[in-house]
Amino acid sequence: MKAIEIETRIEGGKFRQNHDFIKQALQEFEGKEIKLIFKRKYKERTRKENAFYWAVWIPILQRAVLETWGEIRCADEVHEIIKLNCNYEEKINKDTGQFIRVPKSSTRLNTYEWEFEFKQKIRQFAMDFFNVVLPEPNEQLTIKNF
């Protein structure tokens, strides 16, 4: 077993849920060095948030790619471009000092990460690279006819 995630609640300095899973994880990793990470749990983004991203932002960015690069890119390709520029981790070669970006899955982002990190990076990327303003769900979208 390489990694395991267990959700629990801490009250009074003790784990209050999933004791059996925690004990099993301790047994699985017995004698091995581990990294213990405590991370606050946030609710996952909603289907409406995800649908808005795919139905509004992705098509806007597809058009921006077409207008900027003269290329038609499918929705998945545009999503990959976004991940590569807005949701990635850097892997460094310690010998050379070179690094690469490795895209991370956006499906694992919680509501906070989605709303206040990923979306803001996308909006900034869209503005900086394509000179495009991405609307929020509650904003009126103005489309220019040429």
Coordinates of N, CA, C and O in Angstrom, one line a residue:
M1 N 0.9 -1.2 0.0 CA 0.0 0.0 0.0 C 0.9 1.2 0.0 O 1.8 1.4 0.8
K2 N 0.6 2.1 -0.9 CA 1.4 3.3 -1.1 C 0.9 4.5 -0.2 O 1.7 5.2 0.4
A3 N -0.4 4.7 -0.3 CA -1.0 5.8 0.5 C -2.4 5.5 0.8 O -3.1 4.7 0.1
I4 N -2.9 6.1 1.9 CA -4.3 5.9 2.3 C -4.8 7.3 2.8 O -4.0 8.0 3.5
E5 N -6.0 7.6 2.5 CA -6.6 8.8 3.1 C -7.8 8.3 4.0 O -8.6 7.5 3.5
I6 N -7.8 8.8 5.2 CA -8.9 8.5 6.1 C -9.5 9.8 6.6 O -8.8 10.7 7.1
E7 N -10.8 9.9 6.5 CA -11.5 11.1 7.0 C -11.9 10.8 8.5 O -12.4 9.7 8.8
T8 N -11.6 11.8 9.3 CA -12.0 11.7 10.7 C -12.3 13.1 11.3 O -12.1 14.1 10.6
R9 N -12.7 13.1 12.5 CA -12.9 14.4 13.2 C -12.1 14.3 14.5 O -12.0 13.3 15.1
I10 N -11.5 15.5 14.8 CA -10.7 15.5 16.0 C -11.4 16.4 17.0 O -11.8 17.5 16.8
E11 N -11.7 15.8 18.2 CA -12.3 16.5 19.3 C -11.6 16.1 20.6 O -11.3 14.9 20.8
G12 N -11.3 17.1 21.4 CA -10.6 16.8 22.6 C -9.2 16.1 22.4 O -8.8 15.3 23.2
G13 N -8.6 16.4 21.3 CA -7.3 15.9 21.0 C -7.3 14.4 20.6 O -6.3 13.7 20.5
K14 N -8.5 13.9 20.2 CA -8.6 12.5 19.9 C -9.4 12.3 18.6 O -10.2 13.1 18.2
F15 N -9.1 11.2 17.8 CA -9.8 10.9 16.6 C -11.2 10.4 17.1 O -11.3 9.6 17.9
R16 N -12.3 11.0 16.4 CA -13.6 10.6 16.8 C -14.3 9.7 15.8 O -15.4 9.3 16.1
Q17 N -13.8 9.5 14.7 CA -14.4 8.7 13.6 C -13.4 7.8 13.0 O -12.2 8.1 13.0
N18 N -13.8 6.7 12.5 CA -13.0 5.7 11.7 C -11.8 5.1 12.4 O -10.8 5.0 11.8
H19 N -12.0 4.9 13.7 CA -10.9 4.3 14.5 C -10.4 3.0 13.8 O -9.2 2.8 13.8
D20 N -11.3 2.2 13.3 CA -10.9 0.9 12.7 C -10.0 1.1 11.5 O -9.0 0.4 11.3
F21 N -10.3 2.1 10.7 CA -9.5 2.4 9.5 C -8.1 2.9 9.9 O -7.1 2.6 9.3
I22 N -8.1 3.7 10.9 CA -6.9 4.3 11.4 C -6.0 3.2 12.0 O -4.8 3.1 11.6
K23 N -6.5 2.3 12.7 CA -5.8 1.2 13.3 C -5.2 0.3 12.1 O -4.1 -0.2 12.2
Q24 N -6.1 0.0 11.1 CA -5.6 -0.8 10.0 C -4.5 -0.1 9.3 O -3.5 -0.8 8.9
A25 N -4.6 1.2 9.1 CA -3.5 1.9 8.4 C -2.2 1.9 9.2 O -1.1 1.7 8.6
L26 N -2.3 2.0 10.5 CA -1.1 1.8 11.4 C -0.5 0.5 11.2 O 0.8 0.4 11.1
Q27 N -1.3 -0.6 11.1 CA -0.7 -1.9 10.9 C -0.1 -2.1 9.5 O 1.0 -2.7 9.4
E28 N -0.7 -1.5 8.5 CA -0.2 -1.6 7.1 C 1.2 -0.9 7.0 O 2.0 -1.4 6.2
F29 N 1.4 0.1 7.7 CA 2.6 0.9 7.6 C 3.6 0.6 8.7 O 4.6 1.3 8.9
E30 N 3.3 -0.4 9.5 CA 4.2 -0.8 10.6 C 5.7 -1.0 10.1 O 5.9 -1.7 9.1
G31 N 6.6 -0.3 10.8 CA 8.0 -0.5 10.4 C 8.5 0.4 9.3 O 9.7 0.4 8.9
K32 N 7.6 1.2 8.7 CA 7.9 2.0 7.6 C 7.9 3.5 8.0 O 7.2 3.9 8.9
E33 N 8.7 4.3 7.3 CA 8.7 5.7 7.5 C 7.5 6.2 6.8 O 7.3 5.9 5.6
I34 N 6.8 7.1 7.4 CA 5.6 7.7 6.8 C 5.6 9.2 6.9 O 6.4 9.8 7.7
K35 N 4.8 9.8 6.1 CA 4.5 11.3 6.2 C 3.1 11.4 6.7 O 2.2 10.9 6.0
L36 N 2.9 12.1 7.8 CA 1.5 12.3 8.3 C 1.1 13.7 8.0 O 1.8 14.6 8.3
I37 N 0.0 13.8 7.3 CA -0.5 15.2 6.9 C -1.9 15.3 7.4 O -2.8 14.5 7.2
F38 N -2.1 16.4 8.2 CA -3.4 16.8 8.6 C -3.9 17.9 7.7 O -3.2 18.9 7.6
K39 N -5.0 17.7 7.1 CA -5.5 18.7 6.1 C -7.0 18.9 6.4 O -7.7 17.9 6.5
R40 N -7.4 20.1 6.5 CA -8.8 20.4 6.8 C -9.6 20.0 5.6 O -9.3 20.2 4.5
K41 N -10.8 19.4 5.9 CA -11.7 18.9 4.9 C -12.7 20.0 4.5 O -13.3 20.6 5.4
Y42 N -12.8 20.2 3.3 CA -13.8 21.2 2.8 C -14.8 20.4 1.9 O -14.4 19.4 1.3
K43 N -16.0 20.9 1.7 CA -16.9 20.3 0.8 C -16.4 20.3 -0.6 O -15.7 21.3 -1.0
E44 N -16.8 19.4 -1.4 CA -16.4 19.3 -2.8 C -17.2 20.3 -3.6 O -18.3 20.7 -3.2
R45 N -16.6 20.7 -4.7 CA -17.4 21.7 -5.5 C -18.7 21.0 -6.0 O -18.8 19.8 -6.2
T46 N -19.6 21.8 -6.3 CA -20.9 21.3 -6.7 C -21.0 21.0 -8.2 O -20.1 21.4 -9.0
R47 N -22.0 20.3 -8.6 CA -22.2 19.9 -10.0 C -22.4 21.2 -10.8 O -22.0 21.3 -12.0
K48 N -23.1 22.2 -10.2 CA -23.4 23.4 -10.9 C -22.1 24.2 -11.2 O -22.0 24.8 -12.3
E49 N -21.2 24.2 -10.2 CA -19.9 24.9 -10.4 C -19.2 24.2 -11.6 O -18.6 24.9 -12.4
N50 N -19.1 22.9 -11.6 CA -18.4 22.2 -12.6 C -19.1 22.4 -14.0 O -18.4 22.6 -15.0
A51 N -20.4 22.4 -14.0 CA -21.2 22.5 -15.2 C -20.9 23.9 -15.8 O -20.7 24.1 -17.0
F52 N -20.9 24.9 -15.0 CA -20.6 26.3 -15.4 C -19.2 26.4 -16.1 O -19.0 27.0 -17.1
Y53 N -18.2 25.8 -15.4 CA -16.9 25.8 -15.9 C -16.8 25.2 -17.3 O -16.3 25.8 -18.3
W54 N -17.5 24.0 -17.5 CA -17.4 23.3 -18.8 C -18.4 24.0 -19.9 O -18.0 24.0 -21.1
A55 N -19.5 24.6 -19.4 CA -20.4 25.1 -20.4 C -20.2 26.6 -20.7 O -20.6 27.0 -21.8
V56 N -19.5 27.3 -19.9 CA -19.2 28.7 -20.1 C -17.8 29.0 -20.3 O -17.3 29.6 -21.3
W57 N -16.9 28.7 -19.3 CA -15.5 29.1 -19.4 C -14.8 28.4 -20.5 O -14.0 29.0 -21.2
I58 N -15.0 27.1 -20.5 CA -14.2 26.3 -21.5 C -14.5 26.8 -23.0 O -13.6 27.1 -23.7
P59 N -15.8 27.0 -23.4 CA -16.1 27.5 -24.7 C -15.5 28.9 -24.9 O -15.0 29.2 -26.0
I60 N -15.5 29.8 -23.9 CA -14.9 31.1 -24.1 C -13.4 31.0 -24.3 O -12.8 31.6 -25.2
L61 N -12.8 30.1 -23.6 CA -11.3 29.8 -23.8 C -11.0 29.1 -25.1 O -10.0 29.4 -25.7
Q62 N -11.9 28.3 -25.6 CA -11.7 27.7 -26.9 C -11.7 28.7 -28.0 O -10.9 28.7 -28.9
R63 N -12.6 29.7 -27.9 CA -12.7 30.8 -28.8 C -11.4 31.7 -28.7 O -10.9 32.1 -29.7
A64 N -10.9 31.9 -27.5 CA -9.7 32.7 -27.3 C -8.5 32.0 -27.9 O -7.7 32.6 -28.5
V65 N -8.4 30.6 -27.8 CA -7.4 29.9 -28.4 C -7.5 30.0 -30.0 O -6.5 30.3 -30.6
L66 N -8.7 29.9 -30.5 CA -8.8 30.1 -31.9 C -8.4 31.4 -32.4 O -7.7 31.6 -33.4
E67 N -8.8 32.5 -31.7 CA -8.5 33.8 -32.1 C -7.0 34.2 -31.9 O -6.5 34.9 -32.7
T68 N -6.4 33.6 -30.9 CA -5.0 33.9 -30.6 C -4.0 33.1 -31.4 O -3.1 33.6 -31.9
W69 N -4.3 31.8 -31.5 CA -3.4 30.8 -32.1 C -3.9 30.4 -33.5 O -3.1 29.8 -34.2
G70 N -5.1 30.7 -33.8 CA -5.7 30.2 -35.1 C -5.9 28.7 -35.1 O -5.9 28.0 -36.1
E71 N -6.1 28.1 -33.9 CA -6.2 26.6 -33.7 C -7.6 26.3 -33.1 O -8.0 27.0 -32.1
I72 N -8.2 25.3 -33.6 CA -9.4 24.8 -32.9 C -9.0 23.7 -32.0 O -8.3 22.7 -32.4
R73 N -9.3 23.8 -30.7 CA -8.9 22.9 -29.7 C -10.2 22.4 -29.0 O -11.1 23.2 -28.7
C74 N -10.3 21.1 -28.8 CA -11.4 20.5 -28.1 C -11.4 20.9 -26.6 O -10.4 21.4 -26.1
A75 N -12.6 20.8 -26.0 CA -12.7 21.2 -24.6 C -11.7 20.5 -23.7 O -11.1 21.2 -22.8
D76 N -11.4 19.2 -23.9 CA -10.5 18.5 -23.0 C -9.1 19.1 -23.2 O -8.3 19.2 -22.2
E77 N -8.7 19.5 -24.4 CA -7.4 20.1 -24.7 C -7.3 21.4 -24.0 O -6.2 21.7 -23.4
V78 N -8.3 22.2 -24.0 CA -8.3 23.5 -23.4 C -8.2 23.3 -21.9 O -7.4 24.0 -21.2
H79 N -8.9 22.3 -21.3 CA -8.8 22.0 -19.9 C -7.4 21.6 -19.5 O -6.9 22.0 -18.5
E80 N -6.7 20.8 -20.4 CA -5.4 20.4 -20.1 C -4.4 21.7 -20.1 O -3.5 21.7 -19.3
I81 N -4.6 22.6 -21.0 CA -3.8 23.8 -21.1 C -4.0 24.6 -19.8 O -3.1 25.1 -19.2
I82 N -5.3 24.7 -19.3 CA -5.6 25.4 -18.0 C -4.8 24.7 -16.9 O -4.2 25.3 -16.1
K83 N -5.0 23.3 -16.8 CA -4.3 22.6 -15.7 C -2.8 22.9 -15.7 O -2.2 23.0 -14.7
L84 N -2.2 22.8 -16.9 CA -0.8 23.0 -17.1 C -0.3 24.4 -16.6 O 0.8 24.5 -16.2
N85 N -1.2 25.4 -16.7 CA -0.8 26.7 -16.4 C -1.4 27.2 -15.0 O -0.9 28.2 -14.5
C86 N -2.4 26.5 -14.5 CA -3.1 27.0 -13.3 C -3.2 26.0 -12.2 O -3.6 26.3 -11.1
N87 N -3.0 24.7 -12.5 CA -3.2 23.7 -11.5 C -2.1 22.6 -11.7 O -2.4 21.6 -12.2
Y88 N -0.9 22.9 -11.2 CA 0.2 22.0 -11.4 C 1.1 22.0 -10.2 O 1.0 22.8 -9.3
E89 N 2.0 21.0 -10.2 CA 3.1 21.0 -9.2 C 4.4 21.0 -10.0 O 4.4 20.5 -11.1
E90 N 5.4 21.6 -9.5 CA 6.7 21.6 -10.1 C 7.5 20.5 -9.6 O 7.7 20.3 -8.4
K91 N 8.1 19.7 -10.5 CA 9.1 18.7 -10.2 C 10.4 19.1 -10.6 O 10.7 19.5 -11.7
I92 N 11.4 19.1 -9.7 CA 12.7 19.7 -9.9 C 13.7 18.5 -10.0 O 13.7 17.6 -9.2
N93 N 14.6 18.7 -10.9 CA 15.8 17.8 -11.0 C 16.9 18.5 -10.2 O 17.4 19.5 -10.6
K94 N 17.2 17.9 -9.0 CA 18.1 18.5 -8.1 C 19.5 18.6 -8.7 O 20.3 19.5 -8.3
D95 N 19.9 17.7 -9.6 CA 21.2 17.8 -10.2 C 21.4 18.9 -11.2 O 22.4 19.5 -11.3
T96 N 20.3 19.2 -12.0 CA 20.4 20.2 -13.0 C 19.7 21.5 -12.6 O 20.0 22.6 -13.3
G97 N 18.8 21.5 -11.7 CA 18.1 22.7 -11.3 C 16.9 22.9 -12.3 O 16.1 23.9 -12.1
Q98 N 16.7 22.1 -13.3 CA 15.6 22.2 -14.2 C 14.3 21.7 -13.5 O 14.4 20.8 -12.6
F99 N 13.2 22.3 -14.0 CA 11.9 21.8 -13.4 C 10.9 21.7 -14.5 O 11.1 22.3 -15.6
I100 N 9.9 20.9 -14.3 CA 8.8 20.7 -15.2 C 7.5 20.9 -14.4 O 7.5 20.7 -13.2
R101 N 6.5 21.2 -15.1 CA 5.2 21.3 -14.5 C 4.4 20.0 -14.8 O 4.4 19.6 -15.9
V102 N 3.9 19.5 -13.8 CA 3.0 18.3 -13.9 C 1.6 18.7 -13.5 O 1.3 19.1 -12.4
P103 N 0.7 18.6 -14.5 CA -0.7 19.0 -14.2 C -1.3 18.1 -13.1 O -1.0 16.9 -13.1
K104 N -2.1 18.7 -12.3 CA -2.9 18.0 -11.2 C -4.3 17.9 -11.7 O -4.8 18.8 -12.4
S105 N -5.0 16.9 -11.2 CA -6.4 16.8 -11.5 C -7.2 17.8 -10.8 O -7.1 18.0 -9.6
S106 N -8.1 18.5 -11.5 CA -9.0 19.5 -10.9 C -10.1 18.8 -10.1 O -10.8 19.4 -9.3
T107 N -10.4 17.5 -10.4 CA -11.5 16.8 -9.7 C -11.2 16.6 -8.2 O -12.2 16.4 -7.4
R108 N -10.0 16.7 -7.8 CA -9.6 16.5 -6.4 C -9.6 17.9 -5.6 O -9.4 17.9 -4.4
L109 N -10.0 19.0 -6.3 CA -10.0 20.2 -5.6 C -11.3 20.4 -4.7 O -12.3 20.0 -5.2
N110 N -11.1 20.8 -3.5 CA -12.3 21.1 -2.7 C -12.9 22.5 -3.0 O -12.3 23.2 -3.9
T111 N -14.0 22.8 -2.4 CA -14.6 24.1 -2.8 C -13.7 25.3 -2.6 O -13.7 26.2 -3.4
Y112 N -13.0 25.3 -1.5 CA -12.1 26.5 -1.3 C -11.0 26.5 -2.3 O -10.8 27.6 -2.9
E113 N -10.3 25.4 -2.6 CA -9.3 25.4 -3.6 C -9.9 25.8 -5.0 O -9.2 26.5 -5.8
W114 N -11.1 25.3 -5.3 CA -11.7 25.6 -6.6 C -12.0 27.0 -6.7 O -11.7 27.7 -7.7
E115 N -12.7 27.6 -5.7 CA -13.2 29.0 -5.7 C -12.1 30.0 -5.6 O -12.1 31.0 -6.3
F116 N -11.2 29.8 -4.7 CA -10.3 30.9 -4.3 C -8.9 30.7 -4.8 O -8.1 31.6 -4.6
E117 N -8.6 29.6 -5.4 CA -7.3 29.4 -5.9 C -7.3 29.1 -7.4 O -6.9 29.9 -8.2
F118 N -7.9 28.0 -7.8 CA -7.9 27.6 -9.2 C -8.7 28.5 -10.1 O -8.1 29.0 -11.1
K119 N -9.9 28.9 -9.7 CA -10.6 29.9 -10.5 C -10.0 31.2 -10.7 O -10.0 31.8 -11.8
Q120 N -9.4 31.7 -9.6 CA -8.7 33.0 -9.7 C -7.5 32.9 -10.6 O -7.2 33.8 -11.4
K121 N -6.8 31.8 -10.6 CA -5.6 31.6 -11.5 C -6.1 31.5 -12.9 O -5.4 32.0 -13.8
I122 N -7.2 30.8 -13.1 CA -7.7 30.7 -14.5 C -8.1 32.1 -15.0 O -7.8 32.5 -16.2
R123 N -8.8 32.9 -14.2 CA -9.2 34.2 -14.6 C -8.0 35.1 -14.9 O -8.0 35.8 -15.9
Q124 N -7.0 35.0 -14.1 CA -5.8 35.8 -14.3 C -5.1 35.3 -15.6 O -4.6 36.1 -16.4
F125 N -5.0 34.0 -15.8 CA -4.4 33.4 -17.0 C -5.1 33.9 -18.3 O -4.5 34.3 -19.2
A126 N -6.4 33.8 -18.2 CA -7.2 34.2 -19.4 C -7.0 35.7 -19.7 O -6.9 36.1 -20.9
M127 N -6.9 36.5 -18.7 CA -6.7 37.9 -18.9 C -5.3 38.2 -19.4 O -5.1 38.9 -20.4
D128 N -4.3 37.6 -18.7 CA -2.9 37.9 -19.1 C -2.6 37.4 -20.5 O -1.9 38.0 -21.3
F129 N -3.0 36.1 -20.8 CA -2.6 35.5 -22.0 C -3.5 35.8 -23.2 O -3.0 36.0 -24.3
F130 N -4.8 35.8 -22.9 CA -5.8 35.9 -24.0 C -6.5 37.3 -24.0 O -7.3 37.5 -24.9
N131 N -6.3 38.1 -23.0 CA -7.0 39.3 -22.8 C -8.5 39.1 -22.8 O -9.3 39.8 -23.4
V132 N -8.9 38.1 -22.0 CA -10.3 37.7 -21.9 C -10.7 37.7 -20.5 O -10.0 37.3 -19.6
V133 N -11.9 38.3 -20.3 CA -12.5 38.3 -18.9 C -13.5 37.2 -18.8 O -14.4 37.1 -19.6
L134 N -13.3 36.3 -17.9 CA -14.2 35.2 -17.6 C -15.3 35.6 -16.6 O -15.0 36.1 -15.5
P135 N -16.6 35.5 -17.0 CA -17.6 35.9 -16.1 C -17.8 34.9 -14.9 O -17.5 33.7 -15.0
E136 N -18.4 35.4 -13.9 CA -18.9 34.6 -12.8 C -20.3 34.2 -13.1 O -21.0 34.8 -13.9
P137 N -20.8 33.1 -12.5 CA -22.2 32.7 -12.7 C -23.3 33.8 -12.6 O -24.3 33.8 -13.2
N138 N -23.0 34.7 -11.6 CA -24.1 35.7 -11.4 C -23.8 37.0 -12.2 O -24.6 38.0 -12.0
E139 N -22.9 37.0 -13.1 CA -22.6 38.2 -13.9 C -23.3 38.1 -15.2 O -23.5 37.0 -15.8
Q140 N -23.7 39.2 -15.7 CA -24.3 39.3 -17.1 C -23.2 39.2 -18.1 O -22.2 40.0 -18.0
L141 N -23.3 38.3 -19.0 CA -22.3 38.2 -20.1 C -22.6 39.0 -21.3 O -23.7 38.9 -21.8
T142 N -21.7 39.8 -21.8 CA -21.9 40.6 -22.9 C -21.1 40.0 -24.1 O -19.9 39.8 -24.0
I143 N -21.8 39.7 -25.2 CA -21.1 39.1 -26.3 C -21.1 40.1 -27.4 O -22.2 40.7 -27.8
K144 N -19.9 40.4 -28.0 CA -19.8 41.3 -29.1 C -20.1 40.6 -30.4 O -19.5 39.6 -30.6
N145 N -20.9 41.2 -31.2 CA -21.1 40.6 -32.6 C -20.2 41.4 -33.5 O -20.2 42.6 -33.6
F146 N -19.5 40.6 -34.4 CA -18.6 41.3 -35.3 C -19.1 41.1 -36.7 O -19.7 40.2 -37.1

